[in-house]
Coordinates of C-alpha atoms and ligand atoms in Angstrom, one line a residue:
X1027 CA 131.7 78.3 130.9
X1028 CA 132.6 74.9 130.2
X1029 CA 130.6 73.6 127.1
X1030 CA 130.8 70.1 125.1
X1031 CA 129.5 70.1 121.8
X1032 CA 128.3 66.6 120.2
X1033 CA 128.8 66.8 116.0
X1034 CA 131.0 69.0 114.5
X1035 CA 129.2 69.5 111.1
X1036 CA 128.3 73.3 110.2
X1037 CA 126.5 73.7 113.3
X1038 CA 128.2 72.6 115.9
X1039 CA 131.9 73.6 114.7
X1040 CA 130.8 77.0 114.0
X1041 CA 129.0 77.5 116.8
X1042 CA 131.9 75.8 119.2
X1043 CA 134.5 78.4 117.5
X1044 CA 132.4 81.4 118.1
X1045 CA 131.5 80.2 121.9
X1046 CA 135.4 79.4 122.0
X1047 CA 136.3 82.9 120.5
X1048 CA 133.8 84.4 123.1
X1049 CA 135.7 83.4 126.3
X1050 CA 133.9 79.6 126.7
X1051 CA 135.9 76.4 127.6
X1052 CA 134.6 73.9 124.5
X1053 CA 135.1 70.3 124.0
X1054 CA 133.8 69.4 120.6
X1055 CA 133.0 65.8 120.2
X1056 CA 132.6 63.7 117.0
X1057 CA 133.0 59.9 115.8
X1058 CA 134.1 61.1 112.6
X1059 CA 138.0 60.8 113.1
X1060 CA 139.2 62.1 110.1
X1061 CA 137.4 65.3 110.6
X1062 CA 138.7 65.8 114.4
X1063 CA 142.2 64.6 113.2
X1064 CA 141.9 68.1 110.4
X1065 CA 140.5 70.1 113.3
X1066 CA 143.3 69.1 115.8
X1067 CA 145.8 70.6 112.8
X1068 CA 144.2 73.9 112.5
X1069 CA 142.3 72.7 109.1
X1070 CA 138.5 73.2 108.7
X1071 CA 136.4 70.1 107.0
X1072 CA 134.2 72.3 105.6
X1073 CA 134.0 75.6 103.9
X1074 CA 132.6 78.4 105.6
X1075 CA 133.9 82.3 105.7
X1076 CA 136.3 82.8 108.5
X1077 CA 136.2 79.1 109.9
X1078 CA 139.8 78.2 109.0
X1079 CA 141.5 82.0 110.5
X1080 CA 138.7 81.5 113.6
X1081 CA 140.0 78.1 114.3
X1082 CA 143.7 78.6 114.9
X1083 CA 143.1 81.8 116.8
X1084 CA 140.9 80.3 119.2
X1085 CA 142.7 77.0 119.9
X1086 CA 143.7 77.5 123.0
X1087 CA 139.9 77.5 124.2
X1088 CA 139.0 74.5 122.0
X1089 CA 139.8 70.7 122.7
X1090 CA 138.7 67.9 120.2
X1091 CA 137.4 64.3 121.0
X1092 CA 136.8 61.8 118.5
X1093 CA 135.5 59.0 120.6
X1094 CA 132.9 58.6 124.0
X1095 CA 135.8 57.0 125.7
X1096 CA 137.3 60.4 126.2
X1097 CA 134.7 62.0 126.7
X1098 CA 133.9 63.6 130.4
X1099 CA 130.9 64.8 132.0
X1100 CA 131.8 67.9 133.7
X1101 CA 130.3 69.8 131.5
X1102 CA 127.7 73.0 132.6
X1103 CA 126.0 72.9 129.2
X1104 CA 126.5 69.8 126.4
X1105 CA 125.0 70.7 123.0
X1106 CA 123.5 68.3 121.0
X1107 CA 124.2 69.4 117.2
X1108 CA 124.0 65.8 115.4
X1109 CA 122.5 65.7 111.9
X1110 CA 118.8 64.9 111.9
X1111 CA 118.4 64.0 108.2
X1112 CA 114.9 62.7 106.5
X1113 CA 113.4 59.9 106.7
X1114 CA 111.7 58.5 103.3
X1115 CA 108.6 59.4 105.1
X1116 CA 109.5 63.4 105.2
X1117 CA 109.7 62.9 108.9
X1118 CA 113.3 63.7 110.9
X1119 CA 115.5 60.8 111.9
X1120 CA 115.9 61.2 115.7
X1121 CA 118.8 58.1 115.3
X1122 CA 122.0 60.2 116.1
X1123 CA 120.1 62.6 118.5
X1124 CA 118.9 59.5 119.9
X1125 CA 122.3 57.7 120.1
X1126 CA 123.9 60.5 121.5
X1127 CA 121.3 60.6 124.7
X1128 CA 121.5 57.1 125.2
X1129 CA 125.6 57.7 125.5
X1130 CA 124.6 61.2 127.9
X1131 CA 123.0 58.4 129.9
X1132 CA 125.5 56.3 130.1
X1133 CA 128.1 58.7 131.3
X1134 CA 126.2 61.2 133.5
X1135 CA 127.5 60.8 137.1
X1136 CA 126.0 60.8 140.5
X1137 CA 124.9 63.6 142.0
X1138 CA 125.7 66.0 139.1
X1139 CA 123.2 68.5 137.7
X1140 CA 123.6 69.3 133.8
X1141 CA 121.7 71.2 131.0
X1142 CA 121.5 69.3 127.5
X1143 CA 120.9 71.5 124.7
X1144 CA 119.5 70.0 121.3
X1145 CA 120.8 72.5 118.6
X1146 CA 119.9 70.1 115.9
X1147 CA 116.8 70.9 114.3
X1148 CA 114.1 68.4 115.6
X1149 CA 110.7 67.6 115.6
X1150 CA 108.1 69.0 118.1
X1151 CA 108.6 66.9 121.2
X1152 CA 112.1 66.1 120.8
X1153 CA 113.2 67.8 124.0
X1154 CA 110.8 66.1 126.2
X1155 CA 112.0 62.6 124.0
X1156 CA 115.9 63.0 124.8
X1157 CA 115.1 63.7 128.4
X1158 CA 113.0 60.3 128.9
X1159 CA 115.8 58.5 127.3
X1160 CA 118.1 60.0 129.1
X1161 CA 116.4 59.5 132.7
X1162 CA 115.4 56.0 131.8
X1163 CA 119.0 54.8 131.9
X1164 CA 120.0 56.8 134.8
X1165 CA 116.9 54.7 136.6
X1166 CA 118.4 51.8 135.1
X1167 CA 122.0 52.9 136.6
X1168 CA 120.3 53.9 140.1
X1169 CA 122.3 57.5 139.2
X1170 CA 120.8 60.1 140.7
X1171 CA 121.4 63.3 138.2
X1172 CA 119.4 66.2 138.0
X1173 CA 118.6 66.9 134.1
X1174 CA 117.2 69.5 132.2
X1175 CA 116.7 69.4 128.5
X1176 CA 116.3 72.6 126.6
X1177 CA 115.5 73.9 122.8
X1178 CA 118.1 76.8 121.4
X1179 CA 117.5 76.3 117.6
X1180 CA 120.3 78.1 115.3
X1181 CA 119.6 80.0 112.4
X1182 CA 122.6 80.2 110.5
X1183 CA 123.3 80.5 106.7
X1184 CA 125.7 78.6 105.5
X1185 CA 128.5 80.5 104.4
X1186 CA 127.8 83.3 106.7
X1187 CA 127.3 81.1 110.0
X1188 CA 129.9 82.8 112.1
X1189 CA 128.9 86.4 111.3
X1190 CA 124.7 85.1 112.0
X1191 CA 126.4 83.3 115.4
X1192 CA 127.9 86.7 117.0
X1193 CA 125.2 89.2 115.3
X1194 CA 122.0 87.1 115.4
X1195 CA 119.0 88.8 115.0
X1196 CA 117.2 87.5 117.7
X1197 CA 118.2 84.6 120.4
X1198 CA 115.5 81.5 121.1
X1199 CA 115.7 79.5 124.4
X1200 CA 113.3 76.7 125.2
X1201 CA 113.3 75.8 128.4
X1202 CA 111.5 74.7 131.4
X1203 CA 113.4 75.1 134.3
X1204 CA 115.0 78.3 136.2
X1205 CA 118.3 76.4 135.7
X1206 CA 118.6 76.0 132.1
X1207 CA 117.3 79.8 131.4
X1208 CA 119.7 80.8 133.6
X1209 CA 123.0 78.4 132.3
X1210 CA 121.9 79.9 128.7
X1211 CA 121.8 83.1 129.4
X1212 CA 125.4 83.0 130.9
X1213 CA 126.6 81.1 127.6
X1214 CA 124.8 83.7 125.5
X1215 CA 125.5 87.1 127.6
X1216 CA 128.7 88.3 125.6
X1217 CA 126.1 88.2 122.0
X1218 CA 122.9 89.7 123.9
X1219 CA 125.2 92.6 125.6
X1220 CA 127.6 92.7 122.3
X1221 CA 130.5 93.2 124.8
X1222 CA 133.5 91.7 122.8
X1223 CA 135.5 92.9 120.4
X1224 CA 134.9 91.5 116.6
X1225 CA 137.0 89.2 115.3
X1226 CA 139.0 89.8 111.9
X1227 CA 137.0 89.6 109.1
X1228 CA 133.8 89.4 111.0
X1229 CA 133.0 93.1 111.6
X1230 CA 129.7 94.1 113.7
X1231 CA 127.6 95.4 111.2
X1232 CA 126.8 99.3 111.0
X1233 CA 123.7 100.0 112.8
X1234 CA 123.5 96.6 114.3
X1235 CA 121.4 96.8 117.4
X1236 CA 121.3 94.1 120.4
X1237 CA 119.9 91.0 119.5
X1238 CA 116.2 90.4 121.3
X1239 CA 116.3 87.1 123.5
X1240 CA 113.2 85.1 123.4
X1241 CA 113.0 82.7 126.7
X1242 CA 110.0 80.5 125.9
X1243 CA 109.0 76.6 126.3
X1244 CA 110.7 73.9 124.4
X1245 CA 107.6 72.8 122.0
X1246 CA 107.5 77.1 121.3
X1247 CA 111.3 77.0 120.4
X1248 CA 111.1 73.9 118.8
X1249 CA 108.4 75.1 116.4
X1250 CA 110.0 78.6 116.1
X1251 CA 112.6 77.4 113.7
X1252 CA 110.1 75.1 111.4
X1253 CA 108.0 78.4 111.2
X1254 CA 110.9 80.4 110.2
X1255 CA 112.6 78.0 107.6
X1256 CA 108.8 77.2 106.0
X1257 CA 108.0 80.5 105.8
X1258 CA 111.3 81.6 104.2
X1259 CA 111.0 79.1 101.9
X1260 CA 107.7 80.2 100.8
X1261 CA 108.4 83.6 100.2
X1262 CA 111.2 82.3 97.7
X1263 CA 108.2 80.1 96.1
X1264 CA 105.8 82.9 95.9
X1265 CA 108.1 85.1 94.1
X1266 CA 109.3 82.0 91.6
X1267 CA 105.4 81.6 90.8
X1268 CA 105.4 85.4 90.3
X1269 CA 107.9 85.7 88.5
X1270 CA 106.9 82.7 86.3
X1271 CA 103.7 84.7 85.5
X1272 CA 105.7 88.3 85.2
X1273 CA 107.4 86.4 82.5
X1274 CA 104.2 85.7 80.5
X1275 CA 102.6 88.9 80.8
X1276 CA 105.7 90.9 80.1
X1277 CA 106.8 92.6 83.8
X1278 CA 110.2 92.4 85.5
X1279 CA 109.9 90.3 88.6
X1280 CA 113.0 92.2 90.1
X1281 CA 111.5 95.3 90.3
X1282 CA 107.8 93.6 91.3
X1283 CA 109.9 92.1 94.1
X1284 CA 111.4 95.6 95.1
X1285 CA 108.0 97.3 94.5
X1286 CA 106.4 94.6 97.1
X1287 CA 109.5 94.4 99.0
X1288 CA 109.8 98.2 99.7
X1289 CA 106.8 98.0 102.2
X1290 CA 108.1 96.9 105.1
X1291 CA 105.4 94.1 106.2
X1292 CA 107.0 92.4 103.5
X1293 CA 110.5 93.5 103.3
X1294 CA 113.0 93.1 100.4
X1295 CA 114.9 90.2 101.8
X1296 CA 114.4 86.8 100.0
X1297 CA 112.5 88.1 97.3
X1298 CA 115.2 86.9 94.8
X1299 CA 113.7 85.1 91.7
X1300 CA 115.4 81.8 90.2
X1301 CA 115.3 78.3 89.8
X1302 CA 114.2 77.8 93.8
X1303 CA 115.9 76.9 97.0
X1304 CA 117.9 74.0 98.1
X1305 CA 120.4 73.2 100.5
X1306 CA 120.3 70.9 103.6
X1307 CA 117.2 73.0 105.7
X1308 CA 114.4 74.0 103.7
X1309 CA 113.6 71.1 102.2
X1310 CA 113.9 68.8 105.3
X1311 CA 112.3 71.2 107.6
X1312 CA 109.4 72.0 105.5
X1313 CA 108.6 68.1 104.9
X1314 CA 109.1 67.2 108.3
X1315 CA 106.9 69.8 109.7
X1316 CA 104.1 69.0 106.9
X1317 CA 104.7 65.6 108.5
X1318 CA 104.2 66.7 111.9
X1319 CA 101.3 68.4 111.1
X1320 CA 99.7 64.9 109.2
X1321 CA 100.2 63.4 112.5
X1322 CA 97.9 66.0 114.4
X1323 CA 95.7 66.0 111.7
X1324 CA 96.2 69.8 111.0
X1325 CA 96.1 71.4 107.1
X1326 CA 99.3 73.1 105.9
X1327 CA 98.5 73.8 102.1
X1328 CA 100.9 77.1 101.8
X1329 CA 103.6 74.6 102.9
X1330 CA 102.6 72.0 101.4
X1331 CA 102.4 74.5 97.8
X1332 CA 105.5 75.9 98.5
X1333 CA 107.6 72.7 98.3
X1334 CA 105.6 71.9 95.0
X1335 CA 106.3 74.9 93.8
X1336 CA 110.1 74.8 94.4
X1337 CA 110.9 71.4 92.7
X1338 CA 108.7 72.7 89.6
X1339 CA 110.7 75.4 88.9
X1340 CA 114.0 73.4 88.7
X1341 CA 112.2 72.4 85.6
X1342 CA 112.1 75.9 84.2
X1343 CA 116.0 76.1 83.4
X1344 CA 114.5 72.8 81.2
X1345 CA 112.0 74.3 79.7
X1346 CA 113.9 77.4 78.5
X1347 CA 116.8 75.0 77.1
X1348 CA 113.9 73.2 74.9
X1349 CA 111.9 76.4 73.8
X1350 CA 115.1 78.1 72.5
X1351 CA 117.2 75.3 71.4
X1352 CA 114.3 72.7 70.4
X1353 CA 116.7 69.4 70.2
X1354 CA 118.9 68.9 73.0
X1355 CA 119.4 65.5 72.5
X1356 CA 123.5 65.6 71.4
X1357 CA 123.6 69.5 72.1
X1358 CA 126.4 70.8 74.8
X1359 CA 125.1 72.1 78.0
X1360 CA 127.7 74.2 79.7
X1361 CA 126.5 74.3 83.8
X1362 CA 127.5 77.3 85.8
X1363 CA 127.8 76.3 90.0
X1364 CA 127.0 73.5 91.2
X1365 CA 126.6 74.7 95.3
X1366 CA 122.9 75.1 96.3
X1367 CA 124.6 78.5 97.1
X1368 CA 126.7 80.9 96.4
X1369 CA 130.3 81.2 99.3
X1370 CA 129.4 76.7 100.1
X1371 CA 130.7 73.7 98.7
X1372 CA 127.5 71.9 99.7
X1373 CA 125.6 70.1 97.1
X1374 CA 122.9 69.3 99.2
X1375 CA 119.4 68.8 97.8
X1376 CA 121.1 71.3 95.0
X1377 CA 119.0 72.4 91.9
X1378 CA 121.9 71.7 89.9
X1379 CA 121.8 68.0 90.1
X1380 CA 118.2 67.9 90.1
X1381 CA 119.0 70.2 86.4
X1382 CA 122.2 67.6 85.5
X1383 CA 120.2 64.7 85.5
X1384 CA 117.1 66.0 83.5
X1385 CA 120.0 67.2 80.6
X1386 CA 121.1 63.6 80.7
X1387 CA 118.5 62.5 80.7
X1388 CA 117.3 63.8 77.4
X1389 CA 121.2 63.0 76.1
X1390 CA 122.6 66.2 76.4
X1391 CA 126.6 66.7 76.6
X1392 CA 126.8 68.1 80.5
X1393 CA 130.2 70.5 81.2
X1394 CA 130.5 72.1 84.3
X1395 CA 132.8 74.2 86.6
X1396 CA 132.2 75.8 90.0
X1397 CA 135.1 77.3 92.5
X1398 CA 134.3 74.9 94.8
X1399 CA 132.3 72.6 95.2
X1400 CA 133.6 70.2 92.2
X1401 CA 135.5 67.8 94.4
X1402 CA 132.1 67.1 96.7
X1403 CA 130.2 66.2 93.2
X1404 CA 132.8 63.8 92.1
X1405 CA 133.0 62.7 95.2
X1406 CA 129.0 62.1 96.1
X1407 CA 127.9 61.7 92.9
X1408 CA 130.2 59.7 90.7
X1409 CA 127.0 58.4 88.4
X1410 CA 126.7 61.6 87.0
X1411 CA 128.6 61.3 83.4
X1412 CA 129.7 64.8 83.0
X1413 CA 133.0 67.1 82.4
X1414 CA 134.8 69.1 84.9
X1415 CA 135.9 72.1 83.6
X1416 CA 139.2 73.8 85.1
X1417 CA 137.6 77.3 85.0
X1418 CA 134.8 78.9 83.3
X1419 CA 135.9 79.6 80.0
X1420 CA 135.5 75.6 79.8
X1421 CA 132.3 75.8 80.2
X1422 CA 131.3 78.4 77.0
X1423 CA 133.7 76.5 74.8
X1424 CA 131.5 74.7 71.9
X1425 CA 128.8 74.6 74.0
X1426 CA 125.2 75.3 72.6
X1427 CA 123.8 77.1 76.3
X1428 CA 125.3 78.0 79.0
X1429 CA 123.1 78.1 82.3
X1430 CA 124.1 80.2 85.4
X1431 CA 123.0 77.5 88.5
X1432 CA 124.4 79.6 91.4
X1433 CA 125.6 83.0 91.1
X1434 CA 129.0 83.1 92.2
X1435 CA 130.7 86.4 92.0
X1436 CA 133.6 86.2 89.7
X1437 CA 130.2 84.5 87.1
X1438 CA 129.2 87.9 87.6
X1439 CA 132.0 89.3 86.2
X1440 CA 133.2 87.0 83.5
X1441 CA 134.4 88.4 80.1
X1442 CA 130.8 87.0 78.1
X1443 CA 131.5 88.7 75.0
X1444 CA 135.0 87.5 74.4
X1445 CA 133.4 83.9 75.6
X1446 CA 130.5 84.4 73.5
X1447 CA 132.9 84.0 71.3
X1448 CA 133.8 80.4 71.6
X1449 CA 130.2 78.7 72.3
X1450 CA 128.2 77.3 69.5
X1451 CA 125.3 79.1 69.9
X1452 CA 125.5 82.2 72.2
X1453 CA 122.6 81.6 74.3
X1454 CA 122.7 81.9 78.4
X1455 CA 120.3 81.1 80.6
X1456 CA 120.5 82.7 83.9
X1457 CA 118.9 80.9 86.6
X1458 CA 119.7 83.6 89.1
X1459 CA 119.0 86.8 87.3
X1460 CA 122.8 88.0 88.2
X1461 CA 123.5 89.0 85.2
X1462 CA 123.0 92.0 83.1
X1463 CA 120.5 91.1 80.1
X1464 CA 120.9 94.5 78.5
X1465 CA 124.9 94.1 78.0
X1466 CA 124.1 90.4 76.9
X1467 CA 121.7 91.1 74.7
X1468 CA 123.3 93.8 72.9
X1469 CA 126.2 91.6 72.0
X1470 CA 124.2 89.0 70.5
X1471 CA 123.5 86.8 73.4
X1472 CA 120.1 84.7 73.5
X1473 CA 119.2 86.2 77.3
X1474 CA 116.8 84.3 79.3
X1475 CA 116.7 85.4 82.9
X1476 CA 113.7 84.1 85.1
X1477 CA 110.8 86.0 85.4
X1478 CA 112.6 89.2 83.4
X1479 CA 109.8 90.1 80.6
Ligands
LIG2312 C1 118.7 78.5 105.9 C2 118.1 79.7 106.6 O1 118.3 80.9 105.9 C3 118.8 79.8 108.0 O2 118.2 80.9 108.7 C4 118.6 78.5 108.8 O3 119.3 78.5 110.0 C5 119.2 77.4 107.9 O4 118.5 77.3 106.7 C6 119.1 76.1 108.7 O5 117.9 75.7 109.0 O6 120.1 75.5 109.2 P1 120.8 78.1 104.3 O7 120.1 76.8 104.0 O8 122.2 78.1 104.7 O9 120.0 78.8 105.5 O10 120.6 79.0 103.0 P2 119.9 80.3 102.6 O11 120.8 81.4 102.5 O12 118.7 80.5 103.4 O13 119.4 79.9 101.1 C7 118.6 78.8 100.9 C8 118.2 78.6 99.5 O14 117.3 79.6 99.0 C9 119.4 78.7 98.5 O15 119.3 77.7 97.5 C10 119.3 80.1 97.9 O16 119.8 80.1 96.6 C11 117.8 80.2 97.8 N1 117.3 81.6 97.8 C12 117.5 82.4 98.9 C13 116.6 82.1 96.7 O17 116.3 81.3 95.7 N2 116.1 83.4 96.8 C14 116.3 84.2 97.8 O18 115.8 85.3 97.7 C15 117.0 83.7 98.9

């Protein structure tokens, strides 16, 4: 099929490779031209597994735009997949979604029939919102264009958005025309039948089984993926109050969270105790739904506790820091990760900046080193007066704590007792309970894991 995608950020870029490594004709549109100038040489502007490789094998299938000019409306299916960041309000800001119908309507010629897809997360009514802008200025134009607007939220982690794009566990279409269900099944068929081959890199998981296809209305879809982020997000809250208990009455939170996790209502997944969630979804989604539901005067108190609950327990890496080390004011602070996640250079709504500030704050001597995403925090946050370290050892040298913010791999396997060693005080916070306490502890380490007794 020929598709355009509008906004090549994590969404749309990964999705376009993947539809262009399925067999798909893709125009990938963005205004940004320094990112379509690095995608037109083969380089990827962000970080994600596979991207870069995917990329330059699919190119042949893949054209890049950087301006409306160029744009053409022959498309069967144009994606919407525009940021829709938050408004001070906690409500979503519809502007690019917006902007990008009023340039659909524009541009749509007469006599042509096309399905718009928003991809981008967006409120409940957004679907039926870009279709009245859209027909509005076709009335204006006296174009006479058949439109349908549909609802196909992603749900992709970052980091692993390719591999969730060809093995998804289930596929959501809001739509409310024959046509639309139809022209997204077509695009979808080769990941509902699995009939390609896997790319390098990005195997088909053992035991994977065909993805289930959900064909419902747009408001359904449209609330499908606030559920699903909210309700993500709170089981990561519950088990962070948990585990803040566990830690007061002397239990392990891992193994409540496997003991819960075992039974299969619950399941094991996201049941990891630290210092909350971040990144650029849960904490938008969950505020803009809790918005949504203000609006239609409806209670959402879970959500509501589980965003409270989250930005609390950046404050616990704080707490620990004051409890063991009782001054910090003029103490060195070395800062493991600085990526809301583990396999991203995004800093977004990270709990290590949240933690950065607080150490400042209270005048403590900030180091910090992350594979990464150290380039994005000078770039994005050049207020923040604190050392970049070249590797980790930096970041255990003289210092009186070290915390562990995300839990990279190679943190996992550092060398702490030869870089116990070199720190001031041999005390490590671990805000992702990746490490091994017992080893640590054994070699004179101050351990203090979240939730671990
Ligand atoms: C999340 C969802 O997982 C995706 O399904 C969704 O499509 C995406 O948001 C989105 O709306 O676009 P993502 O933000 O990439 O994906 O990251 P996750 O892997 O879900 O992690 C979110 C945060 O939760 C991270 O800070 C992570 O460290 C934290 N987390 C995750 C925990 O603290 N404990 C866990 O057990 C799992």
């Amino acid at each position: 099929m020929n598709i355009t995608i509008i906004g090549s950020g994590y969404v749309g870029l990964t999705t376009g490779t993947a539809f262009a490594y399925l067999g798909h004709k893709v125009t990938l549109l963005d205004i940004d031209k320094n990112k379509i100038d690095k995608l037109r040489k083969g380089i990827s502007p962000i970080y994600e597994n596979g991207l870069n490789n995917l990329l330059n094998e699919v190119k042949d299938n893949i054209t890049f735009i950087d301006s409306w000019e160029n744009f053409k409306p022959d498309a069967e299916i144009i994606m919407i997949a525009v940021g829709t960041p938050s408004k001070t309000n906690g409500d979503a800001d519809l502007t690019y979604v917006e902007r990008v119908a009023v340039e659909l309507g524009n541009r749509i010629e007469d006599n042509s029939e096309l399905v718009v897809v928003n991809k981008s997360t967006v409120p409940i009514g957004s679907a039926s919102r870009v279709k009245a802008i859209i027909n509005n200025i076709l009335e204006e134009r006296k174009v006479n264009a058949t439109i349908h607007v549909a609802s196909n939220p992603e749900f992709l982690r970052e980091g692993e958005a390719l591999f969730d794009t060809f093995y998804p566990d289930r596929v959501i279409i809001g739509v409310d025309s024959e046509t639309a269900k139809n022209k997204l099944h077509s695009l979808y068929q080769p990941i509902l039948e699995q009939t390609f081959i896997s790319p390098k890199n990005i195997e088909r998981p053992v035991g994977y089984s065909l993805p289930v296809l959900i064909t419902t209305n747009p408001t359904s879809a449209e609330l499908i993926k606030y559920a699903a982020n909210s309700f993500l997000a709170m089981k990561i809250s519950f088990i962070n109050e948990f585990a803040n208990l566990a830690e007061k009455v002397g239990a392990d939170i891992t193994q409540v969270a496997r003991g819960i996790g075992l039974d299969t209502r619950i399941g094991t997944r996201f049941l990891n105790a630290g210092i909350g969630w971040g990144g650029s979804c849960f904490g938008k989604d969950t505020k803009a739904i809790l918005y949504t539901a203000k609006q239609y005067n409806s209670d959402m108190k879970l959500v509501e506790a589980t965003i409270e609950a989250n930005y609390k327990q950046r404050e616990v890496v704080i707490k620990k820091l004051q409890s063991i080390l009782k001054v910090i004011r003029g103490k060195t602070i070395g800062i493991l990760g600085l990526s809301f996640k583990p396999n991203t250079d995004d800093l977004r709504d990270a709990p290590s900046i949240d933690i950065i500030r607080k150490l400042l704050s209270l005048d403590a001597i900030v180091k910090v080193y992350d594979p990464i995403a150290m380039n994005n925090c000078k770039q994005q946050h050049p207020e923040l007066n604190i050392k970049y370290e070249e590797n980790a050892e930096g970041v255990f040298i003289n210092s009186d704590a070290v915390v562990l913010v995300t839990e990279w791999d190679e943190f996992k396997r550092l060398p702490f007792i030869e870089l116990g060693e070199k720190m001031n005080n041999k005390v490590i916070i671990d805000g992702r309970n990746a490490l091994n306490p017992d080893i640590l502890v054994k070699n004179g380490f101050i351990y203090s894991g979240i939730g671990r007794g």
